[in-house]
Amino acid sequence: MDSPRVLSEDWLPMAELGIESRRERAAASALPPLSFLHVWWARRPLVASAGVVLAGLLPAWTPELAKAFPDAPQLGTEAAYRNWLKHLVGIWGDPVKARKAYDAAVGSGVRIPNPYTYKQAFRNHPSEDQTRLLAAVLHHTWGERPLVADVTAGGGSIPFAAARLGLRTHANDLNGVAAAILRSGVEYPAQYGPDLVADLEKWGGLLTNRVQARIGRYFPSGEGEQVATYIWAQTIACPNTGKPVPLVPDWTLRSAKGKEVAVRLITERDGSVLERAEFEIVQGKDIDFDPTAGTVKRGDGLSPWDDQVIDEAYIKSEAQAGRMTSTLYAVAIRLNDGTRSFRSPTAADLQAVEAAEAALAELRPTWSAADVLPTELLAEKGDRGRNSRPRLFGMYGFADMFTLRQLLVHGTFVEQYRRLIPEIQGSLPSDRAKAVLTLLGAMQGKATDYNAKSCGWHANRQTIAHVFTRHDFSFKWAFAEFEGVALYTWALAQLIDAYRGLANLMAFTGCDGVTGEPMRRDITVTQGNAADIPELADASVAHLCMDPPYYDNVMYAELSDFFYVWEKRTIGRVAPELFPADVADKDNEAVANASRFAHMGNRMRALADADYEAKMTAIFTEARRVLRDDGVLTVMFTHKRAEAWDTLGMGLLKAGFTIESSWPVNTEAEHSLHQSGVNSAASTIMLVCRKRGSQQTTTHDTYLEDIEGEVRQAAREAVERFRADGIDGVDLLLAAYGPTLSVVSQHWPVHSSEADENGRARLLRPEEALTIARSEIVRVQRARLVGHPIEFDPLTDFVIAFWDVVKDDTATFDEGRRLALAVGGLDIDELQRAKILVKKTGTVRLLSPKERVRPRAGDEELPGVRPQAASFGSLVDAVHTVCLVADEDGLAHAKALMDRTGLTKDGRFVAAVQALVNAVPRARAKGVFVLPLAGCLDRLVTAYLPEVAVPADPVEKESHIQGDITDLLA
């Protein structure tokens, strides 16, 4: 049968989905309930997931479609049809208009009401008539209820979005923790709905009460207070005095202006030096010291006993020898009137800790025999082949990531959970009992994430910072301990709120308007390798929509072991099929994990790349097997490194797919910690793919030169189209990758112009085509910045492209390298010799004009800044030299230099200045340009180059809208 052309091959509401995705994630307290159920990394927004799932199933609009449903005004016109898709995913207003109103309000300083007149998209529930019409259109298109599959489902956004809309859904993940999340967050809310809340409250309450009864004595509170958090310092012995040194980088407990609280470290009283440090809570004006001057900085300690630096190597050696201990130095409390406060540790606090440690020692033999506590070791090598950071500080096993009292609390939960299993199984039907027990086991994921030695203290938010605020295992010098009695009660409340929210989203979407009866849903969750899913029949899936691991972004298996080693001891008792091994499966995980090849030395990264490509090819090959011949594969992907796109693209090509279209959607929260730092990509690229048919195979060899023109045209068109949709910077480069891969896929197999080592034609690597695309983008962007086509020299092209793409002076090393190749085959070492940039570990930074100065004698042939020069080898040297003279000697001297060297009348020089004026960000802080180069160019142009057009300055961003920004976007 002919393949139905789907919406996403022609159109996707990129701007609307992007704005709603950021709105969905704008406030941590207003995230979808799936985010509160259990930690998982790199979840996609629900609204983007729903939009992409539907657009890959709904047919492209045609008059014939409208005629087939004459009573459905939603299908009457193409515009109405597209609006209907937005309505189905919860976009019940105009987010583009609202965002423009918000930006205008910020720019003008005028207070306005919330411009979003509707709730976040995921909170809106399509009605029964809408979901019935959706089902009818899909059956008309596919001849059946189409099946949606996500074979690397992870945190569950895609399958949840699909199941919520009533689509037949299959969710799979290799990782047992992820599979448990999929059952808890997708399958069970759909199967049992809100009715399961009563069971969770009953049995969860019984479980937490039993835990509390066992551990309550180890967490005393003083009169008139309730302890909330204990704040500890990692501690080693002073190498000179032998006295304990609490290693605290910042003694601040509360940073709110006017309400500051800090800890004073005391080493002597009444003229006598103490044996151990004591701690005093100091508030407001009584803070007569700098709390940020702690006892550890950049890995080195500072002994308060002799004011000597303690070398980082000594600290690590002490930790690795098991001699790093912990010191309790502050306690966060709630007073009876509800106010929050702090106090110093008391004797009762310290005695309770000792009692807990003694209790654990007494329980250990019994618990060891019953396998209650984790005994598994952390991997020797961590993220990207680097040394495991916890191991550097003596944490060799997962149990070492907790204090002894924390282990007592978490072990008590395991013990009491197990005792509850037969009670629940004897009281509920077997499937329902398994659901309740799986969900209750998920509590421990929340509890361990917020009660471990990797938890920090948020001095500004007054909360505990959980373990995975970043996608790695961090080490905390100072850490926070959750008050044990309240911990699992809080975790249960979090679980119930999350489950209730998920169940309500399912139940209220498409429910019977009269009876309230929820619609029927068909969901299957499996745990296994995405390269081999026997549960899916051949040619059974209409839309395989997946968000695969992003190359080396997140090492899911390594990170999930933190939860795996606990949950296999709880959830694994009722769902052993999810936890078949001691730890998560790293061998079959599709990530570029260099640590797996650390024993291969310098080859480890190349082997990790090859391994990732092979595994993604196998996954895509299995996707081809299970996909209908007229089915659609949508791959969500984002990564700044071109190698990631190269390996992903090669996997798709080898597996036999063509890329029909691609869409960049801004899915990242505007202030995401995981995306912060240099040169971050904010867009996820949606690649819409089809099976390559046998008729598409060419009868003659195709080489890169044969398709270079198409690649350049695709890149040009992508830049023009996506820039008009607000895509810019790094994301604009990424947005062009999809169309480039599409050209290659349409002609596959394509051969490189370079032979292999045996002199034979070799298959093209996608990166070779991406290099051409980047060079075309640089050319197009240069013409845009200047206002007309023009040629510069490679050094000038690089600097302009760097400012235009990165919008800062610092980028990742990889992106700098790719830009260098794109502008003329330069390399980073060559640019460093030219004093264009300086490279550091993992980054490159553009040098300022002053940093580029060459001495008056010597190195005359090398690029650089020379105020006495009569001519310049590159335009960027000329611009930088003029800027340096203007800054140091004044504008008049700069004008004299331009006149003397003929730059004033040099059209290419003026064009280079124009390009830089447009490319260098003109942001100001308190009226002063943030980037000195922008300020110098502005003064120079204003004084002597009137032909250069100066763009309007961005407004200094301050919130002038009623309420907080998170309230505005909620």
Coordinates of C-alpha atoms in Angstrom, one line a residue, residues 8-16 22 645 659-666 683-688 711-742 773 777 780-781 784 807:
S8 CA 5.6 15.9 10.3
E9 CA 6.9 15.3 6.8
D10 CA 5.5 18.7 5.9
W11 CA 4.9 20.7 9.1
L12 CA 5.5 20.8 12.8
P13 CA 4.5 23.7 15.1
M14 CA 8.1 24.3 16.1
A15 CA 7.7 27.7 17.7
E16 CA 4.6 26.8 19.6
R22 CA 10.1 25.9 28.0
W645 CA 25.6 13.3 14.5
I659 CA 15.4 11.1 6.4
E660 CA 12.4 12.9 5.1
S661 CA 12.3 16.0 7.2
S662 CA 13.8 17.5 10.4
W663 CA 12.5 20.0 12.9
P664 CA 14.3 21.9 15.6
V665 CA 12.2 22.4 18.8
N666 CA 13.6 24.4 21.7
S683 CA 17.0 22.6 20.6
T684 CA 16.1 19.0 20.1
I685 CA 16.1 18.0 16.4
M686 CA 13.2 15.8 15.3
L687 CA 14.3 13.6 12.4
V688 CA 11.4 12.1 10.5
V711 CA 23.9 19.6 0.3
R712 CA 24.7 23.3 0.0
Q713 CA 21.2 24.2 -1.1
A714 CA 19.6 22.2 1.7
A715 CA 21.9 24.0 4.2
R716 CA 21.0 27.4 2.7
E717 CA 17.3 26.7 2.8
A718 CA 17.5 25.4 6.3
V719 CA 19.3 28.5 7.5
E720 CA 16.7 30.8 5.9
R721 CA 13.7 28.8 7.1
F722 CA 14.8 28.1 10.7
R723 CA 16.3 31.6 11.3
A724 CA 12.9 33.0 10.4
D725 CA 11.4 30.7 13.1
G726 CA 13.8 32.2 15.7
I727 CA 16.5 29.5 15.7
D728 CA 20.0 31.0 16.1
G729 CA 23.5 30.3 17.2
V730 CA 24.6 26.7 17.8
D731 CA 21.0 25.6 17.3
L732 CA 21.0 27.0 13.8
L733 CA 24.0 24.8 12.9
L734 CA 22.3 21.8 14.4
A735 CA 19.1 22.6 12.6
A736 CA 20.9 22.2 9.3
Y737 CA 22.3 18.8 10.1
G738 CA 18.9 17.1 9.5
P739 CA 18.4 18.4 6.0
T740 CA 22.0 17.6 5.2
L741 CA 21.6 14.0 6.4
S742 CA 18.4 13.9 4.4
A773 CA 26.9 22.2 5.2
I777 CA 26.1 28.3 6.5
V780 CA 25.3 32.6 4.1
Q781 CA 25.7 34.1 7.5
R784 CA 23.6 38.3 6.2
K807 CA 27.6 34.6 21.0

